[in-house]
C-alpha cells in the first residue's frame, strides 16, 4: 500500500508519473487542465525535470491542414523512434473524433501507438485561461519525457499566437486560400514564425503565396534579395539597391536564422521530409546560438509571472468582492470612485 502524506495528496500520482505510466500522465493532465486541488504543487514537482523535449508550435488559420500536418509529423517522428506528446487547442480537431474520415484513420494509427499521447483542450482548459493551461500541459509532456511536443492552435488569435510563440520552434501554416502575405503580416504571423509552410500545395496559388511570403520576409529581415526571383515584373534586386533605406550590413555575431518557406501536401505527406529537415536545422541553430537556453529562460520567467498573477487575483477577490459590493452604493452616489475602491482592494491584498 502506498502511504500518501496528508500535505501532498498527489505524491503517489507523481511517483507513478515519474515511472512513466501513461494513466498517471492522463490523470496529471486532467488535474492541471481542470485546475483541481493541488495542481500547482504537481506542476512544481515536475518543473525540475522539464526542458528536454523539442516544443513545436503549429499555428495558422482553421482548415489550413495543421492537424493533418501534425499527424504526418507524428508518423515520421515515430518512425525515427521518437515519442510524441501533442496538445491541440482545438475543439474540432480530427484527433478528437472530428468529421474527417481520412484524419480519423490516421488518428487510429497514432492513437493506438504507445509512444504517442494526444490531448485536445477543447473549451475545458478555459478555466485557467486556455493559453496558460496549454503551456502547462506542454510542461507536463516535457516532464514525462516526450522527445517531441506538438502544440496545435485552432486559429491565429492573439492568445493562440502567444501559445505558438512559446514553443522552441514555431511553424506557421498557410494555404493558398488563406489570403495574401499581407494578411499574414497583419496577423502578426511574420513576427512569430521560425518556419513557414504553405500547405495544400496541390491547389493553385501555392507557389505564388510562397514567393510573396519569401519576399516580405527578406524585405523585413533586411537581407539581400539575392535569392528572390523577380516578381510581378518588378526587379526586387534593383528596387532594393535603389532604396535609400537599405539596411546596414549585419554586425558580426551569431548568424541569423533564415526563415524557410516550404510547400507541403500534408494529406499525402509531400514536403514533410523537408519540414522535418527544417525542424532539425532550427533546433540545431537554437542550440548553437544559445537561443534555446534563452527561450527556456523566458519560459521560466513566464511561469513565475503567470503564477504570481494567478495568486494575486485569487487573493484580491477572496476579500475584494465583499469590499466591492459594500462600496457600490457609495460609488453610485458619487462619494467614491472605482479607482478608490480598487485601491482599497489592492491595499487589502498587500496587507
Ligand atoms: N487538398 C488538400 N487538402 C488538405 C491538405 N492537407 C489537409 N487537407 C484537408 O484540409 C482539411 C482541413 O485539415 P485539418 O488538418 O483539419 O486543418 P486544421 O484546421 O488546420 O487542423 C481536411 O479536410 C484535410 O483533409 C493538402 O495538402 N491538400
Ligand atoms: Mg486542427
mmCIF file of C-alpha atoms and ligand atoms in Angstrom:
data_model
loop_
_atom_site.group_PDB
_atom_site.id
_atom_site.type_symbol
_atom_site.label_atom_id
_atom_site.label_comp_id
_atom_site.label_asym_id
_atom_site.label_seq_id
_atom_site.Cartn_x
_atom_site.Cartn_y
_atom_site.Cartn_z
ATOM 1 C CA UNK A 1 0.000 0.000 0.000
ATOM 2 C CA UNK A 2 1.244 3.467 -0.861
ATOM 3 C CA UNK A 3 1.050 5.888 2.044
ATOM 4 C CA UNK A 4 0.180 9.366 0.871
ATOM 5 C CA UNK A 5 1.237 12.187 3.152
ATOM 6 C CA UNK A 6 -1.662 14.468 4.052
ATOM 7 C CA UNK A 7 0.158 17.588 2.892
ATOM 8 C CA UNK A 8 0.750 16.182 -0.576
ATOM 9 C CA UNK A 9 -2.297 14.370 -1.888
ATOM 10 C CA UNK A 10 -0.643 13.746 -5.230
ATOM 11 C CA UNK A 11 2.672 12.252 -4.118
ATOM 12 C CA UNK A 12 1.737 8.747 -5.235
ATOM 13 C CA UNK A 13 0.477 10.032 -8.556
ATOM 14 C CA UNK A 14 3.676 11.966 -9.157
ATOM 15 C CA UNK A 15 5.688 8.836 -8.366
ATOM 16 C CA UNK A 16 3.703 6.838 -10.916
ATOM 17 C CA UNK A 17 4.132 9.645 -13.415
ATOM 18 C CA UNK A 18 7.866 9.527 -12.800
ATOM 19 C CA UNK A 19 7.811 5.792 -13.505
ATOM 20 C CA UNK A 20 6.428 6.551 -16.956
ATOM 21 C CA UNK A 21 2.880 5.272 -16.504
ATOM 22 C CA UNK A 22 0.547 6.576 -19.164
ATOM 23 C CA UNK A 23 -2.530 6.534 -16.954
ATOM 24 C CA UNK A 24 -0.704 8.695 -14.402
ATOM 25 C CA UNK A 25 0.138 11.110 -17.198
ATOM 26 C CA UNK A 26 -3.513 11.249 -18.225
ATOM 27 C CA UNK A 27 -4.563 11.986 -14.654
ATOM 28 C CA UNK A 28 -1.946 14.694 -14.177
ATOM 29 C CA UNK A 29 -3.050 16.330 -17.421
ATOM 30 C CA UNK A 30 -6.680 16.291 -16.231
ATOM 31 C CA UNK A 31 -5.794 17.792 -12.866
ATOM 32 C CA UNK A 32 -3.814 20.594 -14.477
ATOM 33 C CA UNK A 33 -6.416 21.153 -17.164
ATOM 34 C CA UNK A 34 -9.291 21.365 -14.700
ATOM 35 C CA UNK A 35 -7.366 23.305 -12.063
ATOM 36 C CA UNK A 36 -8.108 20.644 -9.490
ATOM 37 C CA UNK A 37 -6.838 20.952 -5.968
ATOM 38 C CA UNK A 38 -3.070 20.660 -5.804
ATOM 39 C CA UNK A 39 -2.409 21.258 -9.477
ATOM 40 C CA UNK A 40 0.227 23.875 -8.739
ATOM 41 C CA UNK A 41 2.017 21.508 -6.370
ATOM 42 C CA UNK A 42 2.126 18.918 -9.125
ATOM 43 C CA UNK A 43 3.475 21.409 -11.635
ATOM 44 C CA UNK A 44 6.033 22.455 -9.047
ATOM 45 C CA UNK A 45 7.192 18.894 -8.500
ATOM 46 C CA UNK A 46 7.514 18.276 -12.229
ATOM 47 C CA UNK A 47 9.200 21.545 -13.085
ATOM 48 C CA UNK A 48 12.700 20.287 -12.344
ATOM 49 C CA UNK A 49 12.517 17.555 -14.930
ATOM 50 C CA UNK A 50 11.173 19.598 -17.830
ATOM 51 C CA UNK A 51 13.239 21.086 -20.592
ATOM 52 C CA UNK A 52 14.433 18.233 -22.761
ATOM 53 C CA UNK A 53 11.726 17.840 -25.383
ATOM 54 C CA UNK A 54 11.553 19.814 -28.606
ATOM 55 C CA UNK A 55 8.454 22.010 -28.446
ATOM 56 C CA UNK A 56 6.963 22.684 -31.814
ATOM 57 C CA UNK A 57 4.105 25.159 -32.120
ATOM 58 C CA UNK A 58 1.876 24.772 -35.172
ATOM 59 C CA UNK A 59 -0.355 27.722 -35.884
ATOM 60 C CA UNK A 60 -2.376 29.041 -38.780
ATOM 61 C CA UNK A 61 -5.975 29.645 -39.780
ATOM 62 C CA UNK A 62 -8.616 26.934 -39.267
ATOM 63 C CA UNK A 63 -8.658 24.404 -42.062
ATOM 64 C CA UNK A 64 -5.081 25.084 -43.165
ATOM 65 C CA UNK A 65 -4.157 21.470 -42.519
ATOM 66 C CA UNK A 66 -2.400 21.833 -39.169
ATOM 67 C CA UNK A 67 -3.869 18.623 -37.713
ATOM 68 C CA UNK A 68 -3.105 16.722 -40.898
ATOM 69 C CA UNK A 69 0.437 18.027 -40.779
ATOM 70 C CA UNK A 70 0.737 17.055 -37.108
ATOM 71 C CA UNK A 71 -0.386 13.526 -37.961
ATOM 72 C CA UNK A 72 2.222 13.333 -40.724
ATOM 73 C CA UNK A 73 4.933 14.700 -38.430
ATOM 74 C CA UNK A 74 3.927 12.333 -35.644
ATOM 75 C CA UNK A 75 4.164 9.368 -38.010
ATOM 76 C CA UNK A 76 7.646 10.500 -39.085
ATOM 77 C CA UNK A 77 8.863 11.063 -35.523
ATOM 78 C CA UNK A 78 7.585 7.644 -34.509
ATOM 79 C CA UNK A 79 9.268 6.043 -37.485
ATOM 80 C CA UNK A 80 12.506 7.552 -36.173
ATOM 81 C CA UNK A 81 11.837 6.033 -32.751
ATOM 82 C CA UNK A 82 10.873 9.305 -31.058
ATOM 83 C CA UNK A 83 7.935 9.728 -28.703
ATOM 84 C CA UNK A 84 5.358 12.463 -29.262
ATOM 85 C CA UNK A 85 3.084 14.374 -26.910
ATOM 86 C CA UNK A 86 0.552 16.562 -28.610
ATOM 87 C CA UNK A 87 -1.792 19.182 -27.259
ATOM 88 C CA UNK A 88 -4.404 20.507 -29.637
ATOM 89 C CA UNK A 89 -6.190 23.696 -28.725
ATOM 90 C CA UNK A 90 -8.993 22.790 -30.997
ATOM 91 C CA UNK A 91 -12.464 21.555 -30.135
ATOM 92 C CA UNK A 92 -12.935 20.352 -33.692
ATOM 93 C CA UNK A 93 -9.591 18.637 -34.022
ATOM 94 C CA UNK A 94 -9.879 15.452 -36.077
ATOM 95 C CA UNK A 95 -7.730 13.956 -33.336
ATOM 96 C CA UNK A 96 -10.746 14.055 -31.078
ATOM 97 C CA UNK A 97 -13.170 12.448 -33.447
ATOM 98 C CA UNK A 98 -13.917 15.256 -35.843
ATOM 99 C CA UNK A 99 -15.751 14.759 -39.070
ATOM 100 C CA UNK A 100 -12.809 13.841 -41.221
ATOM 101 C CA UNK A 101 -12.626 10.236 -42.192
ATOM 102 C CA UNK A 102 -9.121 10.497 -43.570
ATOM 103 C CA UNK A 103 -7.834 12.033 -40.383
ATOM 104 C CA UNK A 104 -9.668 9.588 -38.174
ATOM 105 C CA UNK A 105 -7.945 6.750 -39.904
ATOM 106 C CA UNK A 106 -4.627 8.391 -39.312
ATOM 107 C CA UNK A 107 -5.597 9.120 -35.750
ATOM 108 C CA UNK A 108 -6.373 5.487 -35.163
ATOM 109 C CA UNK A 109 -2.883 4.642 -36.299
ATOM 110 C CA UNK A 110 -1.251 7.013 -33.876
ATOM 111 C CA UNK A 111 -3.746 6.755 -31.025
ATOM 112 C CA UNK A 112 -3.004 3.062 -30.640
ATOM 113 C CA UNK A 113 0.681 3.800 -30.537
ATOM 114 C CA UNK A 114 2.143 3.706 -27.051
ATOM 115 C CA UNK A 115 4.726 6.328 -27.949
ATOM 116 C CA UNK A 116 2.071 8.950 -28.643
ATOM 117 C CA UNK A 117 -0.162 10.891 -26.279
ATOM 118 C CA UNK A 118 -2.730 13.350 -27.590
ATOM 119 C CA UNK A 119 -4.806 15.771 -25.579
ATOM 120 C CA UNK A 120 -7.365 18.114 -27.048
ATOM 121 C CA UNK A 121 -8.087 21.057 -24.804
ATOM 122 C CA UNK A 122 -11.460 21.885 -26.282
ATOM 123 C CA UNK A 123 -13.008 24.551 -24.067
ATOM 124 C CA UNK A 124 -12.350 22.819 -20.779
ATOM 125 C CA UNK A 125 -8.989 24.458 -20.418
ATOM 126 C CA UNK A 126 -10.536 27.878 -20.283
ATOM 127 C CA UNK A 127 -10.866 27.539 -16.517
ATOM 128 C CA UNK A 128 -7.324 28.706 -16.011
ATOM 129 C CA UNK A 129 -7.050 30.522 -19.302
ATOM 130 C CA UNK A 130 -6.604 28.369 -22.363
ATOM 131 C CA UNK A 131 -3.238 29.836 -23.245
ATOM 132 C CA UNK A 132 -1.644 29.313 -19.853
ATOM 133 C CA UNK A 133 -3.112 25.840 -19.423
ATOM 134 C CA UNK A 134 -1.858 24.780 -22.835
ATOM 135 C CA UNK A 135 1.666 25.845 -21.967
ATOM 136 C CA UNK A 136 1.430 23.967 -18.684
ATOM 137 C CA UNK A 137 0.267 20.800 -20.436
ATOM 138 C CA UNK A 138 3.312 21.153 -22.678
ATOM 139 C CA UNK A 139 5.414 21.378 -19.482
ATOM 140 C CA UNK A 140 3.777 18.169 -18.243
ATOM 141 C CA UNK A 141 4.552 16.406 -21.535
ATOM 142 C CA UNK A 142 8.106 17.640 -21.321
ATOM 143 C CA UNK A 143 8.451 16.322 -17.766
ATOM 144 C CA UNK A 144 7.062 12.967 -18.853
ATOM 145 C CA UNK A 145 9.943 12.742 -21.287
ATOM 146 C CA UNK A 146 8.404 13.043 -24.738
ATOM 147 C CA UNK A 147 11.016 13.742 -27.379
ATOM 148 C CA UNK A 148 8.698 15.982 -29.371
ATOM 149 C CA UNK A 149 5.880 18.123 -28.079
ATOM 150 C CA UNK A 150 3.449 19.360 -30.701
ATOM 151 C CA UNK A 151 1.181 22.272 -29.844
ATOM 152 C CA UNK A 152 -1.556 22.910 -32.372
ATOM 153 C CA UNK A 153 -3.670 26.052 -32.166
ATOM 154 C CA UNK A 154 -7.119 26.353 -33.676
ATOM 155 C CA UNK A 155 -6.583 29.716 -35.304
ATOM 156 C CA UNK A 156 -4.478 32.835 -35.205
ATOM 157 C CA UNK A 157 -5.948 34.931 -32.382
ATOM 158 C CA UNK A 158 -3.554 36.785 -30.117
ATOM 159 C CA UNK A 159 -3.515 34.240 -27.301
ATOM 160 C CA UNK A 160 -3.040 31.434 -29.822
ATOM 161 C CA UNK A 161 -0.067 33.240 -31.289
ATOM 162 C CA UNK A 162 1.304 33.579 -27.749
ATOM 163 C CA UNK A 163 0.972 29.848 -27.235
ATOM 164 C CA UNK A 164 2.645 29.009 -30.534
ATOM 165 C CA UNK A 165 5.388 31.543 -29.936
ATOM 166 C CA UNK A 166 6.181 29.961 -26.554
ATOM 167 C CA UNK A 167 7.438 26.838 -28.352
ATOM 168 C CA UNK A 168 11.068 26.268 -29.290
ATOM 169 C CA UNK A 169 10.137 26.232 -32.955
ATOM 170 C CA UNK A 170 7.043 27.919 -34.323
ATOM 171 C CA UNK A 171 5.616 26.711 -37.605
ATOM 172 C CA UNK A 172 3.084 28.920 -39.373
ATOM 173 C CA UNK A 173 0.838 27.063 -41.795
ATOM 174 C CA UNK A 174 -0.927 28.975 -44.545
ATOM 175 C CA UNK A 175 -2.836 27.831 -47.597
ATOM 176 C CA UNK A 176 -3.410 29.474 -50.979
ATOM 177 C CA UNK A 177 -6.982 30.218 -49.865
ATOM 178 C CA UNK A 178 -5.931 31.998 -46.693
ATOM 179 C CA UNK A 179 -5.275 35.245 -48.480
ATOM 180 C CA UNK A 180 -2.124 37.032 -49.438
ATOM 181 C CA UNK A 181 1.034 37.514 -47.461
ATOM 182 C CA UNK A 182 -0.029 40.996 -46.434
ATOM 183 C CA UNK A 183 -2.842 39.402 -44.446
ATOM 184 C CA UNK A 184 -0.332 37.157 -42.752
ATOM 185 C CA UNK A 185 1.804 40.123 -41.879
ATOM 186 C CA UNK A 186 -1.122 41.939 -40.323
ATOM 187 C CA UNK A 187 -1.979 38.978 -38.150
ATOM 188 C CA UNK A 188 1.469 39.073 -36.579
ATOM 189 C CA UNK A 189 2.457 35.727 -38.056
ATOM 190 C CA UNK A 190 5.654 37.092 -39.517
ATOM 191 C CA UNK A 191 6.897 38.018 -36.060
ATOM 192 C CA UNK A 192 6.483 34.605 -34.511
ATOM 193 C CA UNK A 193 7.327 32.256 -37.371
ATOM 194 C CA UNK A 194 10.502 30.208 -37.463
ATOM 195 C CA UNK A 195 9.281 28.161 -40.403
ATOM 196 C CA UNK A 196 6.569 28.960 -42.923
ATOM 197 C CA UNK A 197 4.599 26.164 -44.549
ATOM 198 C CA UNK A 198 2.315 26.722 -47.499
ATOM 199 C CA UNK A 199 0.123 23.642 -47.263
ATOM 200 C CA UNK A 200 -2.300 22.392 -49.906
ATOM 201 C CA UNK A 201 0.403 22.913 -52.481
ATOM 202 C CA UNK A 202 -1.742 20.704 -54.725
ATOM 203 C CA UNK A 203 -4.012 23.710 -55.140
ATOM 204 C CA UNK A 204 -3.437 26.682 -57.425
ATOM 205 C CA UNK A 205 -1.679 29.705 -55.978
ATOM 206 C CA UNK A 206 0.640 27.884 -53.556
ATOM 207 C CA UNK A 207 3.851 28.835 -55.339
ATOM 208 C CA UNK A 208 2.723 32.431 -55.690
ATOM 209 C CA UNK A 209 1.929 32.669 -51.974
ATOM 210 C CA UNK A 210 5.261 31.082 -51.032
ATOM 211 C CA UNK A 211 7.121 33.614 -53.205
ATOM 212 C CA UNK A 212 5.197 36.502 -51.699
ATOM 213 C CA UNK A 213 5.948 35.382 -48.166
ATOM 214 C CA UNK A 214 9.623 34.981 -49.047
ATOM 215 C CA UNK A 215 9.734 38.458 -50.480
ATOM 216 C CA UNK A 216 8.093 40.023 -47.458
ATOM 217 C CA UNK A 217 10.365 38.083 -45.106
ATOM 218 C CA UNK A 218 13.523 39.121 -46.928
ATOM 219 C CA UNK A 219 12.457 42.748 -47.048
ATOM 220 C CA UNK A 220 11.625 42.770 -43.371
ATOM 221 C CA UNK A 221 14.737 40.911 -42.390
ATOM 222 C CA UNK A 222 16.877 43.364 -44.311
ATOM 223 C CA UNK A 223 18.571 40.553 -46.154
ATOM 224 C CA UNK A 224 19.841 40.866 -49.663
ATOM 225 C CA UNK A 225 17.422 39.754 -52.301
ATOM 226 C CA UNK A 226 19.955 37.537 -53.987
ATOM 227 C CA UNK A 227 17.720 34.514 -53.948
ATOM 228 C CA UNK A 228 14.436 36.166 -54.649
ATOM 229 C CA UNK A 229 13.381 35.983 -58.266
ATOM 230 C CA UNK A 230 11.840 38.964 -59.989
ATOM 231 C CA UNK A 231 8.153 39.019 -59.280
ATOM 232 C CA UNK A 232 5.206 40.690 -60.962
ATOM 233 C CA UNK A 233 7.586 42.299 -63.412
ATOM 234 C CA UNK A 234 9.419 44.151 -60.655
ATOM 235 C CA UNK A 235 13.113 43.514 -60.251
ATOM 236 C CA UNK A 236 13.384 43.438 -56.484
ATOM 237 C CA UNK A 237 17.161 43.419 -56.540
ATOM 238 C CA UNK A 238 17.207 46.684 -58.427
ATOM 239 C CA UNK A 239 14.454 48.077 -56.227
ATOM 240 C CA UNK A 240 16.434 47.238 -53.122
ATOM 241 C CA UNK A 241 19.661 48.680 -54.499
ATOM 242 C CA UNK A 242 17.841 51.903 -55.256
ATOM 243 C CA UNK A 243 16.261 52.104 -51.853
ATOM 244 C CA UNK A 244 17.706 54.828 -49.662
ATOM 245 C CA UNK A 245 16.657 52.907 -46.556
ATOM 246 C CA UNK A 246 18.855 49.922 -47.400
ATOM 247 C CA UNK A 247 19.713 48.153 -44.152
ATOM 248 C CA UNK A 248 23.239 48.448 -42.731
ATOM 249 C CA UNK A 249 25.444 45.362 -43.014
ATOM 250 C CA UNK A 250 24.828 42.706 -40.351
ATOM 251 C CA UNK A 251 27.160 43.096 -37.372
ATOM 252 C CA UNK A 252 29.433 40.199 -36.537
ATOM 253 C CA UNK A 253 27.735 37.672 -34.272
ATOM 254 C CA UNK A 254 25.641 34.561 -34.412
ATOM 255 C CA UNK A 255 24.323 34.025 -37.893
ATOM 256 C CA UNK A 256 20.682 34.924 -38.213
ATOM 257 C CA UNK A 257 18.066 32.286 -38.889
ATOM 258 C CA UNK A 258 16.724 32.410 -42.399
ATOM 259 C CA UNK A 259 13.052 31.528 -42.182
ATOM 260 C CA UNK A 260 12.376 28.839 -44.767
ATOM 261 C CA UNK A 261 9.150 28.917 -46.745
ATOM 262 C CA UNK A 262 8.178 25.347 -47.563
ATOM 263 C CA UNK A 263 5.376 23.839 -49.576
ATOM 264 C CA UNK A 264 3.567 20.699 -48.456
ATOM 265 C CA UNK A 265 0.675 18.471 -49.369
ATOM 266 C CA UNK A 266 0.058 17.253 -45.835
ATOM 267 C CA UNK A 267 -2.634 14.799 -46.896
ATOM 268 C CA UNK A 268 -0.112 12.916 -48.992
ATOM 269 C CA UNK A 269 2.925 13.543 -46.840
ATOM 270 C CA UNK A 270 4.557 15.508 -49.659
ATOM 271 C CA UNK A 271 7.095 18.041 -48.454
ATOM 272 C CA UNK A 272 7.059 16.591 -44.950
ATOM 273 C CA UNK A 273 10.689 15.358 -45.154
ATOM 274 C CA UNK A 274 11.772 18.926 -45.970
ATOM 275 C CA UNK A 275 9.782 20.174 -42.976
ATOM 276 C CA UNK A 276 11.489 17.590 -40.764
ATOM 277 C CA UNK A 277 14.852 18.834 -42.021
ATOM 278 C CA UNK A 278 13.893 22.426 -41.324
ATOM 279 C CA UNK A 279 12.768 21.498 -37.797
ATOM 280 C CA UNK A 280 16.080 19.755 -37.153
ATOM 281 C CA UNK A 281 18.039 22.679 -38.574
ATOM 282 C CA UNK A 282 16.148 25.182 -36.485
ATOM 283 C CA UNK A 283 16.699 23.174 -33.366
ATOM 284 C CA UNK A 284 20.424 22.895 -34.135
ATOM 285 C CA UNK A 285 20.537 26.633 -34.772
ATOM 286 C CA UNK A 286 18.834 27.306 -31.435
ATOM 287 C CA UNK A 287 21.390 25.169 -29.642
ATOM 288 C CA UNK A 288 24.347 26.718 -31.471
ATOM 289 C CA UNK A 289 23.291 30.310 -30.862
ATOM 290 C CA UNK A 290 22.085 29.953 -27.300
ATOM 291 C CA UNK A 291 18.561 30.676 -28.469
ATOM 292 C CA UNK A 292 17.238 27.507 -26.908
ATOM 293 C CA UNK A 293 18.519 28.457 -23.464
ATOM 294 C CA UNK A 294 17.084 31.911 -23.966
ATOM 295 C CA UNK A 295 13.648 30.612 -24.929
ATOM 296 C CA UNK A 296 13.664 28.343 -21.902
ATOM 297 C CA UNK A 297 14.714 31.154 -19.597
ATOM 298 C CA UNK A 298 11.855 33.193 -20.998
ATOM 299 C CA UNK A 299 9.501 30.293 -20.361
ATOM 300 C CA UNK A 300 10.577 30.005 -16.732
ATOM 301 C CA UNK A 301 10.078 33.742 -16.240
ATOM 302 C CA UNK A 302 6.659 33.425 -17.879
ATOM 303 C CA UNK A 303 5.576 30.734 -15.443
ATOM 304 C CA UNK A 304 6.562 32.904 -12.486
ATOM 305 C CA UNK A 305 4.626 35.865 -13.863
ATOM 306 C CA UNK A 306 1.600 33.699 -14.556
ATOM 307 C CA UNK A 307 1.687 32.111 -11.092
ATOM 308 C CA UNK A 308 2.024 35.496 -9.386
ATOM 309 C CA UNK A 309 -0.831 36.953 -11.410
ATOM 310 C CA UNK A 310 -2.985 33.948 -10.581
ATOM 311 C CA UNK A 311 -2.245 34.088 -6.862
ATOM 312 C CA UNK A 312 -2.751 37.851 -6.642
ATOM 313 C CA UNK A 313 -6.065 37.526 -8.477
ATOM 314 C CA UNK A 314 -7.154 34.819 -6.111
ATOM 315 C CA UNK A 315 -6.191 36.844 -3.048
ATOM 316 C CA UNK A 316 -7.681 40.062 -4.369
ATOM 317 C CA UNK A 317 -11.085 38.517 -4.956
ATOM 318 C CA UNK A 318 -11.042 36.486 -1.773
ATOM 319 C CA UNK A 319 -11.938 39.656 0.175
ATOM 320 C CA UNK A 320 -12.202 42.023 -2.742
ATOM 321 C CA UNK A 321 -15.653 41.022 -3.848
ATOM 322 C CA UNK A 322 -17.091 41.928 -0.431
ATOM 323 C CA UNK A 323 -15.260 45.270 -0.428
ATOM 324 C CA UNK A 324 -16.561 45.952 -3.916
ATOM 325 C CA UNK A 325 -20.165 45.068 -3.071
ATOM 326 C CA UNK A 326 -20.031 47.168 0.063
ATOM 327 C CA UNK A 327 -18.713 50.178 -1.838
ATOM 328 C CA UNK A 328 -21.264 50.018 -4.645
ATOM 329 C CA UNK A 329 -23.848 52.361 -3.037
ATOM 330 C CA UNK A 330 -21.169 54.949 -2.288
ATOM 331 C CA UNK A 331 -19.899 54.722 -5.860
ATOM 332 C CA UNK A 332 -23.444 55.166 -7.145
ATOM 333 C CA UNK A 333 -23.851 58.278 -5.014
ATOM 334 C CA UNK A 334 -20.586 59.569 -6.376
ATOM 335 C CA UNK A 335 -18.897 59.521 -2.963
ATOM 336 C CA UNK A 336 -16.300 57.005 -4.108
ATOM 337 C CA UNK A 337 -14.679 56.424 -7.472
ATOM 338 C CA UNK A 338 -13.982 52.954 -8.881
ATOM 339 C CA UNK A 339 -10.287 53.776 -8.584
ATOM 340 C CA UNK A 340 -10.558 54.450 -4.864
ATOM 341 C CA UNK A 341 -12.361 51.160 -4.384
ATOM 342 C CA UNK A 342 -9.739 49.382 -6.472
ATOM 343 C CA UNK A 343 -7.039 50.926 -4.281
ATOM 344 C CA UNK A 344 -8.840 49.618 -1.199
ATOM 345 C CA UNK A 345 -8.869 46.107 -2.596
ATOM 346 C CA UNK A 346 -5.206 46.308 -3.557
ATOM 347 C CA UNK A 347 -4.357 47.530 -0.045
ATOM 348 C CA UNK A 348 -6.284 44.592 1.386
ATOM 349 C CA UNK A 349 -4.183 42.177 -0.703
ATOM 350 C CA UNK A 350 -0.916 43.860 0.203
ATOM 351 C CA UNK A 351 -1.733 43.890 3.905
HETATM 352 N N1 LIG B 1 -6.121 19.460 -50.915
HETATM 353 C C1 LIG B 1 -5.544 19.306 -49.741
HETATM 354 N N2 LIG B 1 -6.281 19.176 -48.642
HETATM 355 C C2 LIG B 1 -5.660 19.047 -47.443
HETATM 356 C C3 LIG B 1 -4.251 19.031 -47.327
HETATM 357 N N3 LIG B 1 -3.933 18.896 -46.026
HETATM 358 C C4 LIG B 1 -5.082 18.821 -45.351
HETATM 359 N N4 LIG B 1 -6.137 18.912 -46.188
HETATM 360 C C5 LIG B 1 -7.565 18.868 -45.845
HETATM 361 O O1 LIG B 1 -7.920 20.123 -45.300
HETATM 362 C C6 LIG B 1 -8.943 19.963 -44.322
HETATM 363 C C7 LIG B 1 -8.539 20.621 -43.006
HETATM 364 O O2 LIG B 1 -7.442 19.922 -42.458
HETATM 365 P P1 LIG B 1 -7.095 19.986 -40.915
HETATM 366 O O3 LIG B 1 -5.828 19.224 -40.745
HETATM 367 O O4 LIG B 1 -8.242 19.583 -40.070
HETATM 368 O O5 LIG B 1 -6.834 21.551 -40.739
HETATM 369 P P2 LIG B 1 -6.643 22.387 -39.384
HETATM 370 O O6 LIG B 1 -7.934 23.030 -39.057
HETATM 371 O O7 LIG B 1 -5.609 23.418 -39.753
HETATM 372 O O8 LIG B 1 -6.147 21.455 -38.328
HETATM 373 C C8 LIG B 1 -9.170 18.475 -44.191
HETATM 374 O O9 LIG B 1 -10.261 18.130 -44.995
HETATM 375 C C9 LIG B 1 -7.898 17.887 -44.750
HETATM 376 O O10 LIG B 1 -8.097 16.602 -45.253
HETATM 377 C C10 LIG B 1 -3.480 19.160 -48.544
HETATM 378 O O11 LIG B 1 -2.260 19.185 -48.530
HETATM 379 N N5 LIG B 1 -4.184 19.310 -49.700
HETATM 380 MG MG1 LIG B 2 -6.833 21.101 -36.377
#
